[in-house]
JSON list of C-alpha atoms and ligand atoms in Angstrom, two decimals:
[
{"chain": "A", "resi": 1, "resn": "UNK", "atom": "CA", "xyz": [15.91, 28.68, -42.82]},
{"chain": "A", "resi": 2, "resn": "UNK", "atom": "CA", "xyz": [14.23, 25.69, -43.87]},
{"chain": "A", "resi": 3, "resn": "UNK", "atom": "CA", "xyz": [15.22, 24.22, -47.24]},
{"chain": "A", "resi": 4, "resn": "UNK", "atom": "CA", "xyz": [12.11, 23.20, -49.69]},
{"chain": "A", "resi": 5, "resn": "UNK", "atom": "CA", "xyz": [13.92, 21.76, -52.38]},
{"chain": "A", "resi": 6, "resn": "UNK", "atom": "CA", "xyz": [15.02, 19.31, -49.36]},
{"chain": "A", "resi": 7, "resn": "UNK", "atom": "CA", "xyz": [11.93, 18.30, -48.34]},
{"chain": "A", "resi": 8, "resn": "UNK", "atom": "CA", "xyz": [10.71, 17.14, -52.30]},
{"chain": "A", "resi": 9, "resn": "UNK", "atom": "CA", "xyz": [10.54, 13.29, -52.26]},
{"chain": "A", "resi": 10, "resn": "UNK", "atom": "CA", "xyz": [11.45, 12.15, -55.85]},
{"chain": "A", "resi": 11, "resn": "UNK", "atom": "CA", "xyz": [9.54, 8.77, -56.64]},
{"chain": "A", "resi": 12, "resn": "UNK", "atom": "CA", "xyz": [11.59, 7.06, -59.30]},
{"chain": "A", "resi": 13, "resn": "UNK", "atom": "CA", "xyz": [9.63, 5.03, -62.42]},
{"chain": "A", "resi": 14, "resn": "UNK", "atom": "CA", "xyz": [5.84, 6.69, -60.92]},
{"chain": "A", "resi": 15, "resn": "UNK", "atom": "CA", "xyz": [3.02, 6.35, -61.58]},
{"chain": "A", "resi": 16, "resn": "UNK", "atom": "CA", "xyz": [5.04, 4.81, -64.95]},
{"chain": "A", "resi": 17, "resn": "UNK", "atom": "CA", "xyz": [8.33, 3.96, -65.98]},
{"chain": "A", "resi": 18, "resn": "UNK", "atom": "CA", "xyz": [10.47, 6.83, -66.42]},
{"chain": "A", "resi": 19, "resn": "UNK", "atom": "CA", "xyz": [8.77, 9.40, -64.66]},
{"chain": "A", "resi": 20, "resn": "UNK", "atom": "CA", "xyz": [10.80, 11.13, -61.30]},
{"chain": "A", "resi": 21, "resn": "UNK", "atom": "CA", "xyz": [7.60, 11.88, -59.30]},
{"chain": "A", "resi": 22, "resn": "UNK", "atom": "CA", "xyz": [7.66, 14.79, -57.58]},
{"chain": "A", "resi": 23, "resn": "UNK", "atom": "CA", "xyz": [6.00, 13.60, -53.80]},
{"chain": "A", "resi": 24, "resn": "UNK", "atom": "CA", "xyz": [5.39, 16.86, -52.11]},
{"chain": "A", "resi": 25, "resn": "UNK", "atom": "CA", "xyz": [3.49, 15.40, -48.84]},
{"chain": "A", "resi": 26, "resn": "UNK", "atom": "CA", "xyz": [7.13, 14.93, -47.32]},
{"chain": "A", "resi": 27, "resn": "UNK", "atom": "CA", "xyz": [6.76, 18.75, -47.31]},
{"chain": "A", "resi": 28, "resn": "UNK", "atom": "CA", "xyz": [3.03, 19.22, -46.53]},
{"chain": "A", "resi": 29, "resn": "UNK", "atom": "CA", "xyz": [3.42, 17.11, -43.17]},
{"chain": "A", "resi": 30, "resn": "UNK", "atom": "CA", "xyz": [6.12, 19.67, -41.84]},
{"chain": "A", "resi": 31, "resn": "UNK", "atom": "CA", "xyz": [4.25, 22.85, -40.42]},
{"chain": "A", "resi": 32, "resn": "UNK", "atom": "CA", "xyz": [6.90, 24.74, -40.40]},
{"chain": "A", "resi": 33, "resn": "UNK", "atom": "CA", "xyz": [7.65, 24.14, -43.98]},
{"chain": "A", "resi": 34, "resn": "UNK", "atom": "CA", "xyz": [4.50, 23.82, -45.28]},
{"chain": "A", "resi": 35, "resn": "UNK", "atom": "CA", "xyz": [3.69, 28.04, -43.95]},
{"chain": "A", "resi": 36, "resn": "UNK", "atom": "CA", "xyz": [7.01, 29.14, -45.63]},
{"chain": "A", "resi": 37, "resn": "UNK", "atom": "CA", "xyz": [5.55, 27.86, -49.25]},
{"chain": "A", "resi": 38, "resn": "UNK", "atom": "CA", "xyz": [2.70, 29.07, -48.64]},
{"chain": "A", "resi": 39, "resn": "UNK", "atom": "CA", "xyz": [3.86, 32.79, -47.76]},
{"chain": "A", "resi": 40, "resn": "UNK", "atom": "CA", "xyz": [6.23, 32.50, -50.23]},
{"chain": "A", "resi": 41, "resn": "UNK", "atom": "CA", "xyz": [4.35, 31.52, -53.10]},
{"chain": "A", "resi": 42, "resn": "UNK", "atom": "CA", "xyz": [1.69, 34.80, -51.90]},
{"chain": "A", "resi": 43, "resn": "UNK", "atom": "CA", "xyz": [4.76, 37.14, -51.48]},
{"chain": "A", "resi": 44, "resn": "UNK", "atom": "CA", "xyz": [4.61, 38.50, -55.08]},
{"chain": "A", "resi": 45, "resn": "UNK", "atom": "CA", "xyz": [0.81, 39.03, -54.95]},
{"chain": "A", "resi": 46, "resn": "UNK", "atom": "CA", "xyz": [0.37, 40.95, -51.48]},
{"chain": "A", "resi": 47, "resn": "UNK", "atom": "CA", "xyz": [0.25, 44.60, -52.47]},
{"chain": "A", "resi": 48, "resn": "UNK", "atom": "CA", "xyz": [-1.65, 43.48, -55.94]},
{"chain": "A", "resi": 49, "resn": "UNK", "atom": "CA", "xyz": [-5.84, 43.14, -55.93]},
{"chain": "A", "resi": 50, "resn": "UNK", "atom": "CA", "xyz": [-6.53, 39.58, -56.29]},
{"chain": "A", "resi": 51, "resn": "UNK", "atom": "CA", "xyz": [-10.13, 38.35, -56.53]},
{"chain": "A", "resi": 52, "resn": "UNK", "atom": "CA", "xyz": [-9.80, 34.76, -56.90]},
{"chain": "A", "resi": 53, "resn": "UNK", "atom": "CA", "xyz": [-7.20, 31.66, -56.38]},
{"chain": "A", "resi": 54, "resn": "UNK", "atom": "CA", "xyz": [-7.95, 29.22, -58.80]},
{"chain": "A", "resi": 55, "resn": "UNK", "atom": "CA", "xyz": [-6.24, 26.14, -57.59]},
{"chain": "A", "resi": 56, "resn": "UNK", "atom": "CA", "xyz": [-6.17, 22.85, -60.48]},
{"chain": "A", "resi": 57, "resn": "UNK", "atom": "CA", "xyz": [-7.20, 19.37, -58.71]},
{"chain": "A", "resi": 58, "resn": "UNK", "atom": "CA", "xyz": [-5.83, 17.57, -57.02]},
{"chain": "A", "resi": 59, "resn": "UNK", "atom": "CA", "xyz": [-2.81, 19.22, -55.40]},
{"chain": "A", "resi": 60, "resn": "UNK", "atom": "CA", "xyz": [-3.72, 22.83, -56.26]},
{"chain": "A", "resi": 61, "resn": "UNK", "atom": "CA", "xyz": [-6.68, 22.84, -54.06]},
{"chain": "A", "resi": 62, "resn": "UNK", "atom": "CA", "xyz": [-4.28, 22.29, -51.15]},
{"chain": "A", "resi": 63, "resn": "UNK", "atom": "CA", "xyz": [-1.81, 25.11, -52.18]},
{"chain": "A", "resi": 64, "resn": "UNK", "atom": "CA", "xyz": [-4.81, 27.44, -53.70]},
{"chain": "A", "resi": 65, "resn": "UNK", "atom": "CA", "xyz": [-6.80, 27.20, -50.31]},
{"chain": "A", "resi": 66, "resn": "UNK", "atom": "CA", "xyz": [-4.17, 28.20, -48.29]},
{"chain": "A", "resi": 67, "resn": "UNK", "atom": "CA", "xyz": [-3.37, 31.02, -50.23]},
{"chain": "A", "resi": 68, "resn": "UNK", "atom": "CA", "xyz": [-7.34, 32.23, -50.70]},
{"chain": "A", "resi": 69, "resn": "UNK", "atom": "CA", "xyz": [-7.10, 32.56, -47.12]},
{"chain": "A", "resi": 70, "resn": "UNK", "atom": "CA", "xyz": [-3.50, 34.43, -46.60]},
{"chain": "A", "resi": 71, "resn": "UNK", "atom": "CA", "xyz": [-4.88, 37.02, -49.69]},
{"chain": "A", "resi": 72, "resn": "UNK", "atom": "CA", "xyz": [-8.42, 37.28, -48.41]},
{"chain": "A", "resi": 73, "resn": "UNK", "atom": "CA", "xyz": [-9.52, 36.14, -51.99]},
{"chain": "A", "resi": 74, "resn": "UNK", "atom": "CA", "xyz": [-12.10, 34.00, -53.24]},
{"chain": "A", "resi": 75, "resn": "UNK", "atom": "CA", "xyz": [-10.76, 30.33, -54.08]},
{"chain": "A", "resi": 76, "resn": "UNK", "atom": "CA", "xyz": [-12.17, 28.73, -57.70]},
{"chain": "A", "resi": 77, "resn": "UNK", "atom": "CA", "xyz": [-11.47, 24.81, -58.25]},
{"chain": "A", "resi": 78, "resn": "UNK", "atom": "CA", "xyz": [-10.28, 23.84, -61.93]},
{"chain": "A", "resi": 79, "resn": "UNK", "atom": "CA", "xyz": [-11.08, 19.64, -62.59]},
{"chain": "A", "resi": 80, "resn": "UNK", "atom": "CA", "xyz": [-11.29, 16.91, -64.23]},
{"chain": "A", "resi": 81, "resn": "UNK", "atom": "CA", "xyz": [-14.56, 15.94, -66.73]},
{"chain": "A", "resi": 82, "resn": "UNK", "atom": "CA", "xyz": [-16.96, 14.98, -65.13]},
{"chain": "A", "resi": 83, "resn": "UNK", "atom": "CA", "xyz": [-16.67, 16.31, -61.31]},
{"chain": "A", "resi": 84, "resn": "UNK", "atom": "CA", "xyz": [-18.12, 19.75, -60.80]},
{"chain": "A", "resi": 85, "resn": "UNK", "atom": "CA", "xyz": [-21.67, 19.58, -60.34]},
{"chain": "A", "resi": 86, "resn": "UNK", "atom": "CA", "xyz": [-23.04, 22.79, -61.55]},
{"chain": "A", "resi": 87, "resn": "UNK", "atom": "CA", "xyz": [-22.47, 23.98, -65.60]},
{"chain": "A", "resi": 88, "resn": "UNK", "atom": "CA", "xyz": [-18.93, 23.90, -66.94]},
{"chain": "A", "resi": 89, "resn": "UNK", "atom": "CA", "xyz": [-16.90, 25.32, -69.44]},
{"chain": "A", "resi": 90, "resn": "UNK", "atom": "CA", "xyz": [-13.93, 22.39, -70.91]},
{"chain": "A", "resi": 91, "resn": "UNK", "atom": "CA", "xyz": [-10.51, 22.89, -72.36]},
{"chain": "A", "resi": 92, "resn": "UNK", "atom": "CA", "xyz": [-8.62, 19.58, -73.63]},
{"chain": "A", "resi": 93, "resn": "UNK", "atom": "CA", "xyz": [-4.89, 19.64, -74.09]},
{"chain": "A", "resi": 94, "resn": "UNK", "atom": "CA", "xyz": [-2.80, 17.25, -75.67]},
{"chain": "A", "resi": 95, "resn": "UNK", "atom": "CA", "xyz": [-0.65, 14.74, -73.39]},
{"chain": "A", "resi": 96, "resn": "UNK", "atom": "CA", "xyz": [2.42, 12.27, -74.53]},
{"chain": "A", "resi": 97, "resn": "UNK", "atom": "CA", "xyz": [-0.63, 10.13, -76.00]},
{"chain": "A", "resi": 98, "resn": "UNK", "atom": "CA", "xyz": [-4.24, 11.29, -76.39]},
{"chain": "A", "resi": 99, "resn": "UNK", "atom": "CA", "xyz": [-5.51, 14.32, -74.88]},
{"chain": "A", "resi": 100, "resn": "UNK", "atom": "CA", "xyz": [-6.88, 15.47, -71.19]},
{"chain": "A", "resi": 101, "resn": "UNK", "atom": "CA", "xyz": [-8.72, 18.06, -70.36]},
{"chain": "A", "resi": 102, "resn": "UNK", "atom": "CA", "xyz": [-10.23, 20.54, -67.36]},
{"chain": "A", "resi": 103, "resn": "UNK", "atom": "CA", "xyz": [-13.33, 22.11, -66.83]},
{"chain": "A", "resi": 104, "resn": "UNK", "atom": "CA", "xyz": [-14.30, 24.65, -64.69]},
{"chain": "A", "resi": 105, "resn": "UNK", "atom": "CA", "xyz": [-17.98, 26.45, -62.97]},
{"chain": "A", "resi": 106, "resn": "UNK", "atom": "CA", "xyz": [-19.34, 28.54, -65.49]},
{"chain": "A", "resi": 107, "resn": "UNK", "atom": "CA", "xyz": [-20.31, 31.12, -63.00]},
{"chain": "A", "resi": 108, "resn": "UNK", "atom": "CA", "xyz": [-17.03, 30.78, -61.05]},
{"chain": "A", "resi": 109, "resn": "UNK", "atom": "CA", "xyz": [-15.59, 34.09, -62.59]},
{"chain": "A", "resi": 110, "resn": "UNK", "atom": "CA", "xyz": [-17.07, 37.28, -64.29]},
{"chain": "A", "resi": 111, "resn": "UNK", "atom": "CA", "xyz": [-15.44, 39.84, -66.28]},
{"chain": "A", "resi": 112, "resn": "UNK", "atom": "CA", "xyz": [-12.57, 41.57, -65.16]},
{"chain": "A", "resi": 113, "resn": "UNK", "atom": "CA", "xyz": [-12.05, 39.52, -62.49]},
{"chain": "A", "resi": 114, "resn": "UNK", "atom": "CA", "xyz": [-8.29, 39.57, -61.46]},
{"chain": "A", "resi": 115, "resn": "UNK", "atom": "CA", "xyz": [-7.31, 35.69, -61.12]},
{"chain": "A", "resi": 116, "resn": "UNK", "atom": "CA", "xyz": [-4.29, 34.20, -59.79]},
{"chain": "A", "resi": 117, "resn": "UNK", "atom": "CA", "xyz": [-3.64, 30.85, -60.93]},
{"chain": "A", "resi": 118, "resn": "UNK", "atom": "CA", "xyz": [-1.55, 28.08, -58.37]},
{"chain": "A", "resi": 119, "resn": "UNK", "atom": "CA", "xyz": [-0.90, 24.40, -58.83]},
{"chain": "A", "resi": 120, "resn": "UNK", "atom": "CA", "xyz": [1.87, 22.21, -56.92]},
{"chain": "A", "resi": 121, "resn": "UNK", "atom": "CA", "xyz": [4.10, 21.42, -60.10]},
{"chain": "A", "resi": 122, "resn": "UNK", "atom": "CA", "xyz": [4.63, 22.87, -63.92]},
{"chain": "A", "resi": 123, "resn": "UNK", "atom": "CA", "xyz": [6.23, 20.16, -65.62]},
{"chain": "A", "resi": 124, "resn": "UNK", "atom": "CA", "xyz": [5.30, 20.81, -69.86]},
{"chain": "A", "resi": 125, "resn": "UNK", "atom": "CA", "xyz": [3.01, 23.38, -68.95]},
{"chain": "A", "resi": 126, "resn": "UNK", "atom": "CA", "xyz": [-0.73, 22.04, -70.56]},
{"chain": "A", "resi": 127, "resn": "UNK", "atom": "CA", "xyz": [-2.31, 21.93, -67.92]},
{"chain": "A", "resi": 128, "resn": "UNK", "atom": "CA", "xyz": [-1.46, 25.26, -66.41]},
{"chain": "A", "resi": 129, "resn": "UNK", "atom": "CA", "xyz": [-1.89, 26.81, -70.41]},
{"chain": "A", "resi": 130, "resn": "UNK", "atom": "CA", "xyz": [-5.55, 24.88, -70.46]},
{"chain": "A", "resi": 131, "resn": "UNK", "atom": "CA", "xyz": [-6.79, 26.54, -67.65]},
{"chain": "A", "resi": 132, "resn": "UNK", "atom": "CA", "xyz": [-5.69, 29.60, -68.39]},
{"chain": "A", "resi": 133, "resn": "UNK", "atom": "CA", "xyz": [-8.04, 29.52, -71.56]},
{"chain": "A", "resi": 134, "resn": "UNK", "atom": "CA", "xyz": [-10.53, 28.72, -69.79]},
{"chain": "A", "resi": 135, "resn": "UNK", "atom": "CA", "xyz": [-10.10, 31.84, -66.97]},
{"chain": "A", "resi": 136, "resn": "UNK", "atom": "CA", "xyz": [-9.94, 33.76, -70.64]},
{"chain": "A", "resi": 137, "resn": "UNK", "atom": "CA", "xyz": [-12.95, 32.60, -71.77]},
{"chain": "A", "resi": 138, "resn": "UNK", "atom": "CA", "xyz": [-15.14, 33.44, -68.64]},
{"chain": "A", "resi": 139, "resn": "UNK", "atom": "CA", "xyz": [-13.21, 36.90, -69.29]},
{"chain": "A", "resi": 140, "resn": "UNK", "atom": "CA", "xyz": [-10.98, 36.87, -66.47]},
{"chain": "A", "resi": 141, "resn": "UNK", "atom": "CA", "xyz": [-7.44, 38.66, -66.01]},
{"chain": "A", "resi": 142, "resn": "UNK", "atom": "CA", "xyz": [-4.64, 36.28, -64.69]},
{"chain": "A", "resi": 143, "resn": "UNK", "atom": "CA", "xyz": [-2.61, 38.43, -63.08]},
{"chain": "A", "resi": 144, "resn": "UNK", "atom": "CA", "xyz": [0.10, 35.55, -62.36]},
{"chain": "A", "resi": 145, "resn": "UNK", "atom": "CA", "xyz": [0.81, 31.63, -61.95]},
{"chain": "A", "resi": 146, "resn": "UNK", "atom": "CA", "xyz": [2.07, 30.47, -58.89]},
{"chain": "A", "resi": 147, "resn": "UNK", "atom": "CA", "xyz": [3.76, 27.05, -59.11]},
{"chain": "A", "resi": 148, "resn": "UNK", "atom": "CA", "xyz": [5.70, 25.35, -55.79]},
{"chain": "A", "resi": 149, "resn": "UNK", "atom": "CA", "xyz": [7.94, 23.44, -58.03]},
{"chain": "A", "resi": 150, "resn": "UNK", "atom": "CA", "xyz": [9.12, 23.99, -61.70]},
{"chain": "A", "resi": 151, "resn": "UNK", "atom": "CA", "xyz": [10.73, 21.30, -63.97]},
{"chain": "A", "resi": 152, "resn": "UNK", "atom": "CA", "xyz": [12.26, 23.85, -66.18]},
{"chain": "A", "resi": 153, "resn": "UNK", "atom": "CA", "xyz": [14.07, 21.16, -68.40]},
{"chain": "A", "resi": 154, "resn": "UNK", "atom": "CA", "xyz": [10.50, 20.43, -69.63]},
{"chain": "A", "resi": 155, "resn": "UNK", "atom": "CA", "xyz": [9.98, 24.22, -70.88]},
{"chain": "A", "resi": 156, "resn": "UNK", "atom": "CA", "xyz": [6.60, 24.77, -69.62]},
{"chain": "A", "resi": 157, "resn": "UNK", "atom": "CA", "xyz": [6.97, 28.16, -69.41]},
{"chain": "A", "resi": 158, "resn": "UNK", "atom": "CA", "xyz": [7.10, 28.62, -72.95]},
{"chain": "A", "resi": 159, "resn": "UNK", "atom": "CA", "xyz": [3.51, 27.51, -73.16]},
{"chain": "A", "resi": 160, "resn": "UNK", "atom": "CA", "xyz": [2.42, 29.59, -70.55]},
{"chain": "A", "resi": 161, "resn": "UNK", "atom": "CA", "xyz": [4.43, 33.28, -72.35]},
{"chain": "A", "resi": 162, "resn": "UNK", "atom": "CA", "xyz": [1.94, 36.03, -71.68]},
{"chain": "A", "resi": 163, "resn": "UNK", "atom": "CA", "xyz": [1.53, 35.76, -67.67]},
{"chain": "A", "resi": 164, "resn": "UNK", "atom": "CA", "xyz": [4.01, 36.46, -65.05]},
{"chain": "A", "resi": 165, "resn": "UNK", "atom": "CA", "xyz": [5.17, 33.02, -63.23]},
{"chain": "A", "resi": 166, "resn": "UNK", "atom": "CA", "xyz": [6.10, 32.66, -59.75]},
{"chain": "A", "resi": 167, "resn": "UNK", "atom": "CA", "xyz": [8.32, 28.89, -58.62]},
{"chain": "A", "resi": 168, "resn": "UNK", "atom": "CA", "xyz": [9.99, 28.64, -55.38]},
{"chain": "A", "resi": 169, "resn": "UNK", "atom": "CA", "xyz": [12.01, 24.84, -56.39]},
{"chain": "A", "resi": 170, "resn": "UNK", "atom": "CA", "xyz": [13.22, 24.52, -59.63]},
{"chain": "A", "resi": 171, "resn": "UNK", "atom": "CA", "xyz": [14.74, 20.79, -60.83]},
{"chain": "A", "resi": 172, "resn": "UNK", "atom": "CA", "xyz": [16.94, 22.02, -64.39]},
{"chain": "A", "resi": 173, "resn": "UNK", "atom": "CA", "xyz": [17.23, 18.24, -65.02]},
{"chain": "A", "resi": 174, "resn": "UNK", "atom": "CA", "xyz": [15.14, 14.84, -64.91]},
{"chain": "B", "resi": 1, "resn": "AMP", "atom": "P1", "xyz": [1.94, 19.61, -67.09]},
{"chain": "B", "resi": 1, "resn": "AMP", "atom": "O1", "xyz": [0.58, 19.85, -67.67]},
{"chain": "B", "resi": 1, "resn": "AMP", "atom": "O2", "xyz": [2.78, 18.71, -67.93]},
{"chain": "B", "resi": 1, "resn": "AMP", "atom": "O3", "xyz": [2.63, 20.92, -66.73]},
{"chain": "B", "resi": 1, "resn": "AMP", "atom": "O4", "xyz": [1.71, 18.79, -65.74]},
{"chain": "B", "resi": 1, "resn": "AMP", "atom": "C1", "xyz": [1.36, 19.42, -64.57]},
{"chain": "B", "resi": 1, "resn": "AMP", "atom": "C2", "xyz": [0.43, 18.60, -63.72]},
{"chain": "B", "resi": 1, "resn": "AMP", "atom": "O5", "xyz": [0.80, 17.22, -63.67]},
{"chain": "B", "resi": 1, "resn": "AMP", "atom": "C3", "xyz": [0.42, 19.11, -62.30]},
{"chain": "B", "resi": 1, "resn": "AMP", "atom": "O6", "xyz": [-0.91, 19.13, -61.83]},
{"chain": "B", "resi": 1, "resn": "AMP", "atom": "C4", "xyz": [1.29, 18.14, -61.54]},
{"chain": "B", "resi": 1, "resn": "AMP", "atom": "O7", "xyz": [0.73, 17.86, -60.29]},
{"chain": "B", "resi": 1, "resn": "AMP", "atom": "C5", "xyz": [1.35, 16.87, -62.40]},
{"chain": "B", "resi": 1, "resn": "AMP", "atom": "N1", "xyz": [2.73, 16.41, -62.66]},
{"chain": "B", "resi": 1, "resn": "AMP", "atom": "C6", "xyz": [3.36, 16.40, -63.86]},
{"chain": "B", "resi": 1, "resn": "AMP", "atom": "N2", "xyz": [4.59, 15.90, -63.77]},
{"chain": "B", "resi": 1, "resn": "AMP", "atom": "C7", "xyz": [4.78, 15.59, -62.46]},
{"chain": "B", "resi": 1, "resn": "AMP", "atom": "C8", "xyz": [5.88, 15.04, -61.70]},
{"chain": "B", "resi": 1, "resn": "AMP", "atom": "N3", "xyz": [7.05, 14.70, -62.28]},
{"chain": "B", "resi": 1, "resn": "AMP", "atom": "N4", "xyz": [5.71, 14.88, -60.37]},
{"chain": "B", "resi": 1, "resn": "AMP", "atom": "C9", "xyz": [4.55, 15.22, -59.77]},
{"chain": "B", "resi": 1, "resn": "AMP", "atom": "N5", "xyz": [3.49, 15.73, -60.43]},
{"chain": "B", "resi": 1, "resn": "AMP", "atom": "C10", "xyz": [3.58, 15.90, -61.75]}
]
């Protein structure tokens, strides 16, 4: 059995000084590897309807794709201002300083949907809780959040309280 948490490259002091980077394409180059994550991170969601992925940019579209496919659902991109081409709907969230935000296809998702949510890593949680408002506001059910990695000393799932999460590598400290 191939071990994930193995293949994680930690980046020390990127992209700034004190962050441990969490390089995951030491893990997407291995095929092998790469399919376990991918079934793994679906495993929870097989025997439940699922309409859409929504994967968050950049590193959720690679995760979210693959697991459209494997679940026969639809795959939605969340992204940064300013890149979807059609009309969007924006959530900000506050950062360390200032705010970001994402924005998503105003048609991507009618009501009653039921929307699983992926992205590679939930480190505070504001970007994952972000989206999630906006999946909300188009009147869509997230049925669960699919992360590959978790850095639970941040406490991101306390952002995130109201929908089941799924993490296959957890790092408990920096
Ligand atoms: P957050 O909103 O704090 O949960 O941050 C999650 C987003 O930022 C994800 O899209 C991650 O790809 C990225 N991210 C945050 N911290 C890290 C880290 N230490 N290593 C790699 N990516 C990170």
């Amino acid at each position: 059995m191939i071990d994930l948490k193995s293949l994680i490259r930690n980046i020390p002091d990127f992209p700034k000084e004190g962050i441990g980077f969490k390089d995951i394409t030491t893990l997407l180059k291995n095929g092998p590897a790469f399919q376990i994550a991918v079934n793994a991170l679906c495993k929870p969601y097989r025997n439940q309807k699922v309409d859409v992925v929504v994967g968050i940019e950049s590193r959720g579209f690679i995760f979210g794709g693959a697991m459209a496919v494997e679940l026969a659902a639809g795959f939605v991109p969340v992204r940064k201002p300013g890149k979807l081409p059609a009309a969007t709907l924006r959530e900000e969230y506050k950062l360390e300083y200032g705010t970001d935000a994402v924005e998503i296809h105003r048609d991507a998702i009618q009501k009653g949907m039921k929307v699983l949510l992926t992205d590679d890593l939930l480190a505070t949680g504001g970007t994952a809780a972000a989206t999630i408002r906006l999946i909300k506001k188009l009147e869509g059910e997230v049925i669960g959040v699919a992360f590959l990695i978790e850095l639970s000393f941040l406490k991101g799932r306390e952002k995130i309280p109201d929908v089941p999460i799924h993490t296959l590598i957890d790092f408990a400290q920096e």
